[in-house]
Coordinates of C-alpha atoms in Angstrom, one line a residue:
X1 CA 49.1 -39.4 -97.7
X2 CA 45.0 -41.2 -97.6
X3 CA 41.4 -39.5 -96.0
X4 CA 39.2 -41.2 -95.4
X5 CA 35.4 -40.1 -94.3
X6 CA 33.2 -42.3 -92.2
X7 CA 29.4 -41.2 -92.9
X8 CA 26.1 -42.9 -90.1
X9 CA 22.9 -42.1 -91.0
X10 CA 18.7 -42.3 -90.7
X11 CA 18.1 -43.4 -88.0
X12 CA 19.7 -41.6 -85.3
X13 CA 22.1 -40.2 -83.8
X14 CA 23.5 -39.2 -87.4
X15 CA 28.1 -38.2 -87.1
X16 CA 30.4 -37.7 -89.7
X17 CA 33.8 -38.5 -88.7
X18 CA 37.7 -37.8 -91.2
X19 CA 40.0 -40.6 -90.8
X20 CA 44.1 -40.0 -92.2
X21 CA 46.3 -42.3 -92.8
X22 CA 44.6 -44.5 -90.2
X23 CA 44.5 -41.2 -87.2
X24 CA 41.2 -39.4 -86.5
X25 CA 41.3 -36.0 -86.8
X26 CA 37.8 -35.4 -86.6
X27 CA 34.3 -36.3 -85.4
X28 CA 30.7 -35.2 -84.5
X29 CA 27.3 -35.9 -84.6
X30 CA 24.7 -33.5 -86.5
X31 CA 22.5 -32.8 -83.7
X32 CA 25.3 -30.5 -82.4
X33 CA 24.8 -28.0 -85.2
X34 CA 21.0 -28.3 -85.9
X35 CA 20.2 -28.0 -82.8
X36 CA 17.8 -31.8 -83.2
X37 CA 18.8 -34.2 -80.3
X38 CA 19.6 -37.7 -81.5
X39 CA 18.9 -36.0 -85.7
X40 CA 18.9 -39.1 -87.8
X41 CA 19.2 -36.6 -91.4
X42 CA 22.3 -36.5 -93.5
X43 CA 24.7 -34.8 -91.5
X44 CA 25.9 -32.2 -94.3
X45 CA 26.9 -30.4 -91.5
X46 CA 29.5 -32.0 -89.7
X47 CA 30.3 -33.3 -93.0
X48 CA 31.0 -30.0 -93.9
X49 CA 32.7 -29.6 -90.6
X50 CA 34.9 -32.3 -91.2
X51 CA 36.3 -31.2 -94.0
X52 CA 37.3 -27.5 -92.8
X53 CA 39.3 -29.4 -90.8
X54 CA 41.8 -30.1 -93.3
X55 CA 40.9 -27.5 -95.6
X56 CA 39.5 -29.5 -98.3
X57 CA 36.4 -30.6 -100.5
X58 CA 35.6 -34.4 -101.3
X59 CA 37.6 -33.7 -103.7
X60 CA 40.6 -34.1 -101.3
X61 CA 38.9 -37.3 -99.7
X62 CA 40.0 -40.8 -100.8
X63 CA 37.1 -42.8 -100.0
X64 CA 33.5 -42.2 -98.5
X65 CA 32.6 -44.7 -96.1
X66 CA 28.9 -45.5 -94.5
X67 CA 28.3 -47.5 -91.5
X68 CA 26.0 -50.4 -92.8
X69 CA 24.9 -51.3 -95.8
X70 CA 21.0 -50.5 -96.8
X71 CA 19.9 -53.2 -99.1
X72 CA 20.8 -56.3 -95.9
X73 CA 18.5 -54.1 -93.5
X74 CA 15.5 -53.8 -96.5
X75 CA 16.6 -58.1 -96.4
X76 CA 15.8 -58.1 -92.7
X77 CA 12.6 -55.5 -93.3
X78 CA 11.0 -58.1 -96.2
X79 CA 11.9 -61.7 -94.8
X80 CA 10.2 -60.3 -90.4
X81 CA 7.4 -59.4 -92.1
X82 CA 6.6 -62.6 -95.0
X83 CA 7.3 -65.1 -91.8
X84 CA 4.7 -63.4 -89.5
X85 CA 2.2 -62.3 -91.9
X86 CA -0.5 -61.2 -91.5
X87 CA 0.6 -59.7 -87.9
X88 CA 2.3 -56.7 -88.4
X89 CA 0.4 -55.5 -91.5
X90 CA -0.5 -51.8 -90.5
X91 CA 3.4 -51.3 -90.0
X92 CA 4.9 -53.1 -93.5
X93 CA 2.6 -50.8 -94.8
X94 CA 3.5 -46.9 -93.3
X95 CA 7.2 -48.9 -93.4
X96 CA 7.4 -49.6 -97.2
X97 CA 6.4 -46.8 -99.4
X98 CA 9.7 -45.2 -97.1
X99 CA 11.8 -47.5 -98.2
X100 CA 10.3 -48.3 -101.7
X101 CA 11.2 -44.3 -102.2
X102 CA 14.6 -43.5 -99.8
X103 CA 15.9 -47.0 -98.4
X104 CA 16.4 -49.1 -102.3
X105 CA 18.1 -45.3 -103.5
X106 CA 19.7 -44.9 -100.6
X107 CA 23.5 -45.4 -103.0
X108 CA 22.0 -42.4 -105.5
X109 CA 20.6 -40.9 -102.2
X110 CA 23.8 -41.0 -101.0
X111 CA 25.4 -39.7 -103.8
X112 CA 23.4 -37.0 -104.5
X113 CA 23.8 -35.5 -101.1
X114 CA 27.6 -35.8 -101.1
X115 CA 27.8 -33.6 -104.4
X116 CA 27.6 -31.1 -102.5
X117 CA 30.8 -31.1 -100.7
X118 CA 32.5 -31.6 -104.1
X119 CA 33.2 -29.3 -106.7
X120 CA 34.0 -32.0 -109.1
X121 CA 31.1 -33.5 -108.6
X122 CA 32.7 -36.8 -108.5
X123 CA 31.6 -38.5 -106.0
X124 CA 30.1 -42.3 -106.9
X125 CA 33.7 -43.9 -107.4
X126 CA 34.3 -43.3 -103.7
X127 CA 31.5 -44.8 -102.0
X128 CA 32.0 -47.7 -100.0
X129 CA 29.7 -50.1 -97.3
X130 CA 30.4 -51.3 -94.3
X131 CA 28.0 -53.8 -92.5
X132 CA 26.7 -52.2 -89.7
X133 CA 28.3 -54.4 -86.6
X134 CA 31.8 -54.0 -88.6
X135 CA 31.6 -50.6 -88.3
X136 CA 31.4 -51.2 -84.2
X137 CA 33.6 -53.2 -84.1
X138 CA 36.3 -50.3 -85.9
X139 CA 35.0 -47.7 -83.7
X140 CA 36.3 -50.0 -80.6
X141 CA 39.1 -52.3 -81.5
X142 CA 41.6 -49.7 -84.1
X143 CA 41.4 -46.7 -81.4
X144 CA 42.4 -49.3 -78.3
X145 CA 46.1 -50.1 -77.4
X146 CA 45.7 -54.0 -78.1
X147 CA 47.5 -55.8 -80.4
X148 CA 44.8 -58.8 -80.3
X149 CA 41.3 -58.6 -78.5
X150 CA 38.1 -59.9 -78.1
X151 CA 35.5 -57.8 -79.3
X152 CA 31.7 -58.3 -77.8
X153 CA 29.4 -56.0 -80.3
X154 CA 25.7 -55.5 -78.5
X155 CA 23.2 -52.9 -79.1
X156 CA 19.2 -53.1 -80.8
X157 CA 20.0 -53.8 -84.6
X158 CA 22.3 -53.8 -87.5
X159 CA 21.4 -54.8 -91.0
X160 CA 20.6 -58.4 -88.8
X161 CA 23.0 -59.2 -86.2
X162 CA 22.4 -57.2 -82.5
X163 CA 25.2 -59.2 -80.9
X164 CA 28.4 -60.0 -82.2
X165 CA 31.8 -61.6 -81.6
X166 CA 35.0 -61.0 -83.3
X167 CA 38.4 -61.6 -82.7
X168 CA 40.8 -58.0 -83.8
X169 CA 44.1 -59.3 -84.4
X170 CA 46.8 -56.4 -86.1
X171 CA 44.4 -54.7 -88.6
X172 CA 41.9 -57.7 -88.5
X173 CA 38.7 -58.1 -87.3
X174 CA 36.8 -61.5 -87.7
X175 CA 33.3 -62.1 -86.7
X176 CA 32.7 -65.5 -85.5
X177 CA 29.6 -65.3 -84.4
X178 CA 26.4 -63.3 -84.2
X179 CA 22.7 -63.2 -82.3
X180 CA 20.1 -62.4 -84.7
X181 CA 17.3 -60.5 -84.8
X182 CA 15.0 -60.2 -83.3
X183 CA 16.8 -61.4 -80.7
X184 CA 18.2 -58.3 -79.1
X185 CA 19.5 -57.4 -75.9
X186 CA 19.5 -53.0 -76.5
X187 CA 15.6 -53.9 -77.7
X188 CA 15.3 -55.7 -74.2
X189 CA 16.3 -52.9 -72.4
X190 CA 14.5 -50.3 -74.9
X191 CA 11.3 -52.1 -74.4
X192 CA 11.7 -51.6 -70.8
X193 CA 12.4 -47.5 -71.5
X194 CA 9.4 -47.5 -73.3
X195 CA 7.3 -49.3 -70.8
X196 CA 8.1 -47.3 -67.7
X197 CA 7.9 -44.1 -70.0
X198 CA 10.8 -43.2 -71.2
X199 CA 11.8 -42.5 -75.3
X200 CA 13.6 -44.5 -77.1
X201 CA 16.3 -44.9 -77.9
X202 CA 17.4 -41.6 -75.6
X203 CA 15.5 -42.6 -72.0
X204 CA 17.3 -45.7 -71.9
X205 CA 20.1 -43.6 -69.0
X206 CA 17.0 -42.6 -67.1
X207 CA 16.1 -46.3 -66.8
X208 CA 19.9 -47.2 -65.3
X209 CA 19.8 -43.9 -63.3
X210 CA 16.2 -45.1 -62.2
X211 CA 17.3 -48.6 -61.0
X212 CA 18.9 -47.8 -58.0
X213 CA 15.2 -47.1 -56.5
X214 CA 14.2 -50.2 -56.9
X215 CA 14.3 -53.7 -56.2
X216 CA 15.0 -56.3 -59.4
X217 CA 11.4 -58.0 -57.9
X218 CA 10.8 -59.1 -61.3
X219 CA 14.6 -60.9 -62.7
X220 CA 12.8 -64.5 -62.4
X221 CA 9.8 -63.0 -64.0
X222 CA 11.6 -61.6 -67.1
X223 CA 13.8 -65.4 -67.3
X224 CA 10.7 -67.2 -67.1
X225 CA 8.3 -65.4 -70.0
X226 CA 11.1 -62.8 -72.1
X227 CA 14.3 -64.8 -72.8
X228 CA 15.0 -67.9 -72.4
X229 CA 18.9 -67.2 -71.2
X230 CA 21.6 -69.8 -71.7
X231 CA 24.8 -70.1 -69.9
X232 CA 27.1 -68.3 -72.1
X233 CA 24.7 -65.3 -72.3
X234 CA 23.0 -65.9 -75.6
X235 CA 19.7 -66.1 -75.8
X236 CA 15.7 -66.4 -76.7
X237 CA 13.3 -63.9 -76.8
X238 CA 9.5 -64.6 -77.0
X239 CA 8.0 -62.4 -79.4
X240 CA 4.4 -63.0 -78.3
X241 CA 5.8 -60.4 -75.7
X242 CA 7.3 -57.4 -77.7
X243 CA 5.1 -55.4 -80.9
X244 CA 8.7 -53.9 -82.7
X245 CA 9.3 -56.5 -85.2
X246 CA 6.3 -55.5 -87.1
X247 CA 4.4 -53.1 -84.6
X248 CA 4.4 -49.3 -84.2
X249 CA 5.3 -49.7 -80.1
X250 CA 7.5 -52.2 -77.9
X251 CA 5.9 -54.0 -76.3
X252 CA 2.7 -56.5 -76.9
X253 CA -1.0 -56.5 -75.2
X254 CA 0.8 -59.9 -73.4
X255 CA 3.3 -57.8 -72.0
X256 CA 1.0 -55.7 -70.5
X257 CA -0.9 -58.1 -69.2
X258 CA 1.8 -59.8 -67.8
X259 CA 3.4 -56.1 -65.7
X260 CA 0.0 -55.0 -64.6
X261 CA -1.1 -52.5 -66.7
X262 CA -0.3 -50.6 -69.7
X263 CA 2.9 -48.1 -70.0
X264 CA 3.5 -45.0 -67.8
X265 CA 2.4 -42.1 -70.3
X266 CA 5.7 -40.1 -70.6
X267 CA 6.0 -37.6 -68.1
X268 CA 3.2 -39.6 -65.5
X269 CA 3.9 -40.2 -62.1
X270 CA 7.0 -42.5 -61.4
X271 CA 5.7 -45.7 -59.0
X272 CA 7.9 -48.0 -57.2
X273 CA 6.8 -50.8 -60.6
X274 CA 8.5 -48.8 -63.0
X275 CA 11.8 -48.3 -60.4
X276 CA 11.1 -52.0 -59.2
X277 CA 11.0 -52.9 -63.1
X278 CA 14.1 -50.7 -63.2
X279 CA 15.8 -52.6 -61.6
X280 CA 14.8 -55.9 -63.1
X281 CA 15.3 -55.5 -66.1
X282 CA 18.9 -53.8 -65.4
X283 CA 19.9 -57.1 -62.9
X284 CA 19.3 -59.4 -66.4
X285 CA 21.1 -57.3 -68.6
X286 CA 24.6 -57.4 -66.8
X287 CA 23.5 -61.4 -65.9
X288 CA 23.4 -61.6 -69.8
X289 CA 26.5 -60.0 -70.4
X290 CA 28.3 -61.2 -67.4
X291 CA 28.0 -64.2 -68.7
X292 CA 28.8 -63.5 -72.2
X293 CA 32.6 -62.6 -70.7
X294 CA 32.7 -64.9 -69.0
X295 CA 32.4 -67.4 -71.6
X296 CA 34.2 -65.3 -74.3
X297 CA 37.6 -65.4 -71.5
X298 CA 36.9 -68.9 -71.4
X299 CA 37.4 -70.0 -74.4
X300 CA 39.7 -67.8 -76.4
X301 CA 41.8 -66.8 -73.1
X302 CA 42.8 -63.1 -74.1
X303 CA 42.7 -60.9 -71.6
X304 CA 41.7 -58.4 -73.9
X305 CA 37.6 -56.8 -74.4
X306 CA 36.6 -54.0 -76.5
X307 CA 33.2 -53.1 -76.6
X308 CA 30.8 -51.0 -78.7
X309 CA 27.2 -51.1 -80.0
X310 CA 25.0 -48.9 -77.6
X311 CA 24.9 -51.6 -75.2
X312 CA 28.7 -50.8 -74.2
X313 CA 26.6 -47.8 -72.9
X314 CA 25.5 -49.4 -70.0
X315 CA 28.3 -48.2 -67.8
X316 CA 26.9 -50.2 -64.4
X317 CA 27.3 -53.5 -66.3
X318 CA 30.9 -52.3 -68.0
X319 CA 31.8 -51.9 -63.9
X320 CA 31.5 -55.5 -63.3
X321 CA 32.8 -56.8 -66.2
X322 CA 35.3 -55.1 -65.1
X323 CA 35.2 -55.6 -61.4
X324 CA 34.4 -60.1 -62.5
X325 CA 38.1 -59.4 -63.6
X326 CA 37.7 -62.1 -66.6
X327 CA 39.8 -59.3 -68.9
X328 CA 42.9 -57.8 -67.5
X329 CA 42.2 -54.4 -70.0
X330 CA 39.3 -53.3 -71.0
X331 CA 38.4 -50.9 -74.0
X332 CA 35.4 -49.3 -75.0
X333 CA 33.8 -46.4 -77.6
X334 CA 33.0 -44.0 -76.3
X335 CA 30.6 -43.2 -78.7
X336 CA 29.7 -46.2 -78.8
X337 CA 26.0 -45.9 -80.4
X338 CA 25.5 -45.6 -83.3
X339 CA 27.4 -41.4 -84.3
X340 CA 30.2 -44.4 -83.5
X341 CA 29.5 -46.2 -86.4
X342 CA 31.3 -42.8 -88.9
X343 CA 34.6 -43.4 -87.3
X344 CA 34.4 -47.2 -87.5
X345 CA 33.6 -47.0 -91.3
X346 CA 36.2 -45.2 -91.9
X347 CA 39.0 -46.8 -89.9
X348 CA 37.1 -50.4 -91.6
X349 CA 37.6 -49.3 -95.1
X350 CA 41.5 -47.7 -94.2
X351 CA 42.6 -51.3 -92.5
X352 CA 40.6 -54.3 -94.2
X353 CA 39.6 -52.6 -97.6
X354 CA 42.8 -51.1 -98.0
X355 CA 45.0 -52.9 -96.0
X356 CA 46.7 -50.7 -93.9
X357 CA 48.4 -51.6 -90.9
X358 CA 47.2 -50.7 -87.9
X359 CA 47.7 -47.1 -86.4
X360 CA 50.8 -46.8 -82.9
X361 CA 48.7 -44.3 -81.0
X362 CA 50.6 -42.1 -79.2
X363 CA 48.7 -42.1 -75.3
X364 CA 45.7 -43.5 -73.9
X365 CA 44.4 -44.6 -76.9
X366 CA 43.6 -43.0 -80.6
X367 CA 40.8 -41.0 -79.8
X368 CA 42.5 -38.1 -78.3
X369 CA 40.4 -37.9 -75.4
X370 CA 36.8 -37.6 -78.1
X371 CA 38.1 -34.0 -77.7
X372 CA 37.1 -34.1 -82.0
X373 CA 35.1 -31.7 -82.7
X374 CA 34.8 -27.7 -83.1
X375 CA 36.8 -25.6 -81.0
X376 CA 36.9 -21.6 -81.3
X377 CA 40.2 -19.2 -81.3
X378 CA 40.6 -16.9 -77.9
X379 CA 39.7 -13.9 -80.9
X380 CA 36.4 -15.3 -82.1
X381 CA 34.9 -16.6 -78.7
X382 CA 35.8 -12.4 -77.8
X383 CA 34.3 -11.4 -81.5
X384 CA 31.4 -13.9 -80.9
X385 CA 30.6 -12.8 -77.5
X386 CA 30.2 -9.5 -78.3
X387 CA 28.0 -9.1 -81.1
X388 CA 25.5 -11.4 -78.6
X389 CA 26.0 -8.5 -76.4
X390 CA 27.8 -10.6 -73.2
X391 CA 29.5 -8.6 -71.1
X392 CA 32.4 -10.4 -69.6
X393 CA 36.1 -10.1 -68.5
X394 CA 39.0 -11.5 -69.8
X395 CA 41.4 -13.4 -67.5
X396 CA 45.1 -12.9 -67.8
X397 CA 46.4 -16.3 -66.9
X398 CA 44.8 -19.9 -67.0
X399 CA 46.0 -19.6 -63.3
X400 CA 43.4 -16.4 -63.0
X401 CA 40.6 -18.6 -64.9
X402 CA 40.7 -21.2 -62.6
X403 CA 40.7 -19.3 -59.3
X404 CA 37.6 -17.4 -60.7
X405 CA 36.3 -20.5 -61.6
X406 CA 37.1 -21.7 -58.6
X407 CA 35.5 -18.8 -56.4
X408 CA 32.2 -19.4 -58.6
X409 CA 32.0 -23.8 -57.7
X410 CA 32.7 -22.3 -53.7
X411 CA 29.9 -19.8 -53.5
X412 CA 27.5 -22.7 -55.0
X413 CA 27.5 -21.9 -58.1
X414 CA 26.7 -23.7 -61.2
X415 CA 29.4 -22.8 -63.8
X416 CA 28.9 -23.3 -67.7
X417 CA 32.5 -25.0 -68.9
X418 CA 33.5 -23.7 -72.5
X419 CA 36.7 -25.0 -73.0
X420 CA 38.9 -26.5 -76.5
X421 CA 37.2 -28.4 -79.0
X422 CA 33.9 -30.9 -78.4
X423 CA 33.1 -33.9 -77.7
X424 CA 32.3 -36.4 -79.6
X425 CA 29.5 -39.2 -78.4
X426 CA 26.8 -38.6 -75.4
X427 CA 29.0 -37.7 -72.2
X428 CA 30.2 -34.4 -71.4
X429 CA 34.2 -35.0 -70.6
X430 CA 35.6 -31.1 -69.4
X431 CA 34.9 -29.6 -72.7
X432 CA 31.3 -28.3 -72.7
X433 CA 30.3 -29.2 -69.4
X434 CA 28.2 -28.2 -65.9
X435 CA 29.9 -27.6 -63.3
X436 CA 29.3 -28.0 -59.2
X437 CA 31.2 -28.5 -55.9
X438 CA 30.2 -32.2 -55.5
X439 CA 30.3 -31.3 -51.1
X440 CA 27.2 -29.5 -51.6
X441 CA 24.3 -32.4 -50.2
X442 CA 21.5 -29.5 -52.5
X443 CA 24.0 -29.9 -56.2
X444 CA 22.5 -32.2 -57.3
X445 CA 19.1 -31.2 -56.8
X446 CA 19.5 -27.6 -57.9
X447 CA 21.1 -28.7 -61.2
X448 CA 18.4 -31.3 -61.8
X449 CA 16.0 -29.1 -61.5
X450 CA 16.7 -25.0 -61.9
X451 CA 19.8 -25.9 -64.3
X452 CA 18.5 -29.4 -66.5
X453 CA 15.0 -29.4 -65.6
X454 CA 15.3 -32.9 -65.7
X455 CA 13.9 -35.5 -63.6
X456 CA 14.4 -35.4 -59.4
X457 CA 15.8 -39.0 -59.8
X458 CA 18.8 -38.6 -62.6
X459 CA 22.7 -38.6 -60.7
X460 CA 25.2 -37.2 -61.8
X461 CA 29.4 -37.7 -63.0
X462 CA 32.3 -37.2 -60.4
X463 CA 35.6 -35.7 -62.7
X464 CA 38.1 -36.3 -60.5
X465 CA 42.1 -36.2 -61.3
X466 CA 43.5 -39.5 -62.7
X467 CA 46.0 -39.4 -59.1
X468 CA 43.0 -39.6 -56.4
X469 CA 40.4 -41.5 -57.9
X470 CA 42.0 -44.6 -55.7
X471 CA 41.5 -42.8 -52.5
X472 CA 37.7 -41.4 -53.6
X473 CA 36.5 -44.3 -55.1
X474 CA 36.3 -48.6 -55.8
X475 CA 38.1 -48.3 -59.0
X476 CA 41.6 -49.4 -59.8
X477 CA 42.2 -47.7 -63.0
X478 CA 41.3 -45.3 -65.4
X479 CA 37.9 -44.0 -66.6
X480 CA 38.9 -41.1 -68.9
X481 CA 35.2 -41.1 -71.0
X482 CA 32.4 -42.0 -67.5
X483 CA 31.6 -45.4 -69.0
X484 CA 32.3 -47.4 -65.9
X485 CA 30.5 -47.0 -62.5
X486 CA 32.6 -47.8 -59.4
X487 CA 31.2 -47.5 -55.5
X488 CA 32.5 -44.8 -53.5
X489 CA 34.9 -45.7 -50.2
X490 CA 33.8 -46.5 -47.2
X491 CA 36.0 -44.1 -45.6
X492 CA 33.8 -41.7 -47.8
X493 CA 30.3 -42.4 -46.8
X494 CA 28.1 -41.1 -43.9
X495 CA 26.3 -43.2 -41.3
X496 CA 22.7 -43.5 -41.9
X497 CA 20.0 -42.9 -39.2
X498 CA 17.5 -46.1 -38.8
X499 CA 15.2 -43.5 -40.1
X500 CA 17.1 -42.7 -43.1
X501 CA 17.9 -46.7 -43.5
X502 CA 14.1 -47.4 -43.8
X503 CA 13.0 -45.1 -46.9
X504 CA 12.4 -46.3 -49.8
X505 CA 11.9 -45.3 -53.4
X506 CA 12.2 -42.0 -54.7
X507 CA 12.5 -41.1 -51.0
X508 CA 16.1 -42.1 -50.6
X509 CA 17.2 -39.1 -53.2
X510 CA 17.9 -36.2 -50.3
X511 CA 19.9 -38.1 -48.1
X512 CA 23.2 -37.4 -48.0
X513 CA 25.3 -40.3 -48.9
X514 CA 28.7 -39.4 -48.5
X515 CA 30.9 -36.4 -48.2
X516 CA 30.5 -36.1 -52.1
X517 CA 26.6 -36.3 -52.0
X518 CA 26.3 -34.7 -55.7
X519 CA 28.1 -37.0 -57.0
X520 CA 27.0 -40.1 -54.8
X521 CA 24.0 -42.2 -56.3
X522 CA 21.4 -44.0 -53.8
X523 CA 23.5 -47.5 -54.1
X524 CA 26.5 -45.8 -53.3
X525 CA 27.9 -45.5 -56.8
X526 CA 28.9 -43.1 -59.2
X527 CA 29.9 -42.5 -62.9
X528 CA 33.3 -41.7 -62.6
X529 CA 35.8 -38.9 -65.8
X530 CA 39.7 -39.6 -63.9
X531 CA 40.6 -36.1 -65.9
X532 CA 44.3 -36.1 -67.3
X533 CA 46.7 -33.6 -68.0
X534 CA 48.0 -34.5 -71.4
X535 CA 44.8 -35.1 -72.8
X536 CA 42.9 -31.7 -71.2
X537 CA 45.6 -29.4 -69.5
X538 CA 42.7 -26.7 -68.4
X539 CA 40.2 -28.8 -66.8
X540 CA 43.0 -30.7 -65.0
X541 CA 44.7 -27.6 -64.0
X542 CA 40.8 -26.6 -62.8
X543 CA 40.7 -29.8 -60.8
X544 CA 44.4 -29.0 -59.1
X545 CA 42.9 -25.8 -58.2
X546 CA 39.6 -26.9 -56.4
X547 CA 41.5 -29.4 -54.7
X548 CA 44.6 -27.2 -53.0
X549 CA 41.8 -24.9 -52.7
X550 CA 38.9 -27.2 -50.7
X551 CA 41.3 -30.6 -50.7
X552 CA 38.6 -32.0 -52.1
X553 CA 39.6 -32.9 -56.4
X554 CA 36.2 -34.1 -57.4
X555 CA 34.1 -32.2 -59.2
X556 CA 30.3 -32.6 -60.4
X557 CA 30.3 -33.2 -64.1
X558 CA 27.3 -32.8 -66.6
X559 CA 26.6 -32.2 -70.0
X560 CA 26.4 -28.0 -70.8
X561 CA 23.1 -28.6 -72.5
X562 CA 18.7 -28.5 -71.1
X563 CA 16.2 -31.6 -71.2
X564 CA 15.5 -32.4 -74.6
X565 CA 18.8 -30.0 -76.2
X566 CA 22.0 -31.3 -78.1
X567 CA 25.5 -30.2 -75.7
X568 CA 26.2 -27.3 -77.0
X569 CA 28.4 -26.9 -79.7
X570 CA 29.2 -23.3 -80.0
X571 CA 29.6 -19.8 -78.5
X572 CA 26.3 -18.8 -79.5
X573 CA 25.1 -21.8 -77.4
X574 CA 27.0 -21.7 -74.9
X575 CA 25.6 -18.2 -74.4
X576 CA 22.0 -18.9 -74.4
X577 CA 21.8 -21.8 -72.6
X578 CA 23.2 -19.8 -69.4
X579 CA 21.2 -16.6 -70.5
X580 CA 17.9 -19.5 -70.1
X581 CA 18.3 -21.7 -67.5
X582 CA 20.2 -20.7 -64.0
X583 CA 23.4 -20.6 -64.2
X584 CA 25.4 -18.2 -62.0
X585 CA 28.6 -18.1 -64.3
X586 CA 30.1 -19.2 -67.7
X587 CA 33.7 -19.2 -68.2
X588 CA 33.8 -20.1 -72.4
X589 CA 38.2 -19.8 -73.4
X590 CA 39.9 -16.9 -70.8
X591 CA 36.3 -15.3 -70.5
X592 CA 34.4 -15.1 -68.0
X593 CA 30.3 -13.9 -68.1
X594 CA 28.7 -13.4 -64.3
X595 CA 24.3 -13.7 -64.5
X596 CA 23.7 -10.7 -63.3
X597 CA 26.2 -8.5 -65.1
X598 CA 24.0 -9.8 -68.3
X599 CA 21.1 -7.8 -67.9
X600 CA 21.8 -4.6 -69.2
X601 CA 23.0 -6.7 -72.5
X602 CA 19.9 -7.9 -71.9
X603 CA 17.7 -5.3 -72.1
X604 CA 20.0 -4.5 -75.4
X605 CA 19.8 -7.2 -77.3
X606 CA 18.0 -10.8 -76.1
X607 CA 19.3 -14.3 -76.9
X608 CA 17.6 -16.1 -78.8
X609 CA 15.8 -19.2 -76.3
X610 CA 17.6 -22.8 -76.1

């Protein structure tokens, strides 16, 4: 038996993952335990959880693998400042003491932190380091079912690489070429995220969701001024327009002048300019990725493509790659960002450093539906809810639980759904979800403003029975990880009036466009999750029940959290979020909690604020 613990930390989305004999047994982000969104700190809690799964400490682990190489990062930092000096001296002055104090001694710091998880304290000989893009590539190729595949990694930056191409064959991944810092597709998208007033490394989803409200009127400007794009998808960014390499912001004054003014203040009004910029950079991103994938298909003739890195979370672009048809099969690591690097680091060490052969996965892939986080027994759930003073009833059977939940959904209620092991990665996939009836025109706005407390334009995803996906969406394959966008089929769309067709910008938000309006975006698209009986049987049973009662095999599915908070992890997290929002019902294990019944409980014991 060989056990490896993978760790990602110190930039954003710290995480830990445990791999045993090539199989992923556990994985979780640190944010879920600390309740600090995108927590970058050393993942103590996530490590403890992973070790608890196998009832061990680090003495029972063969190797601990860090997801990148700190010295190469330091090399990039110093070479960048030397190459661009004296520009960026202020940033250099602020960054260098941190690097000298912490980063140059990262191995020692890691060893010190890891000793807290080892009875013997002997951890130094166990520590290995994987390159950042090697970790990403391993995280997607090894869990896939492909014996051979082209592996494309795209993100902000690792040590030096921002985009890399590798070939996976058996247990080997061979990197063939890369685009290097400071030329980065991820940072190009993040620059527009910043300019449009959203937070970098978390607001990219918002920019992608905003894009359909605008028109790609600035594509030519981006291609003429900011980026030199080649036919094979390789590119060069004009650094005069950006500050991320040496400054304290993402964009420069030259960038601001190009688009007519300073960046939008966070929380400020969204104008047509911001919508058009979102549409434009999304269009450019799609074009770059399509040129890359088309060239890779011509060059290698391989029918399988694996994607990882933060850019691989751009589900609109992923859908276009799929529909482009150059690759027959596509696998995207569901935790494609830095959190997934923990999984990849452990798998890279197992297969490439130790030389073990590929594991034949049972099921759809090696990610277990991403249900790799903490779970709670029914006894634990009841005890924890009782300690909180919660008032709940208990369903006698799963069928009864699904019926009660569907009662709430059909009545227009918003339901917190907490079942089984928590998902790994940024998407809620029916384990820590908020659910609603997609047929209700008011559900999208209600969930955004009354439950999630987020921007009204943000779309919601549909969960659909895998067997019915083709009846509602223009998608002929599985999408279990909500990483593909497809259009709602014509027969489910509604005819718009001439007045509705003439609306622009956010005025288009309140127009029902299909018979499942709560999950239909303004361009008739939807970020689809197919639900499968073998990975999440209880969620599948709920969808089947809803279909039998309504004829609709679709539910609104959004993550169980509010804006600025991580997805809930524990029953306590779920109850506090339930009580702090306008959720109507909480279904947690076999327990059903009605909001109206909690008044007595709250007078006796107020929940902690969310």
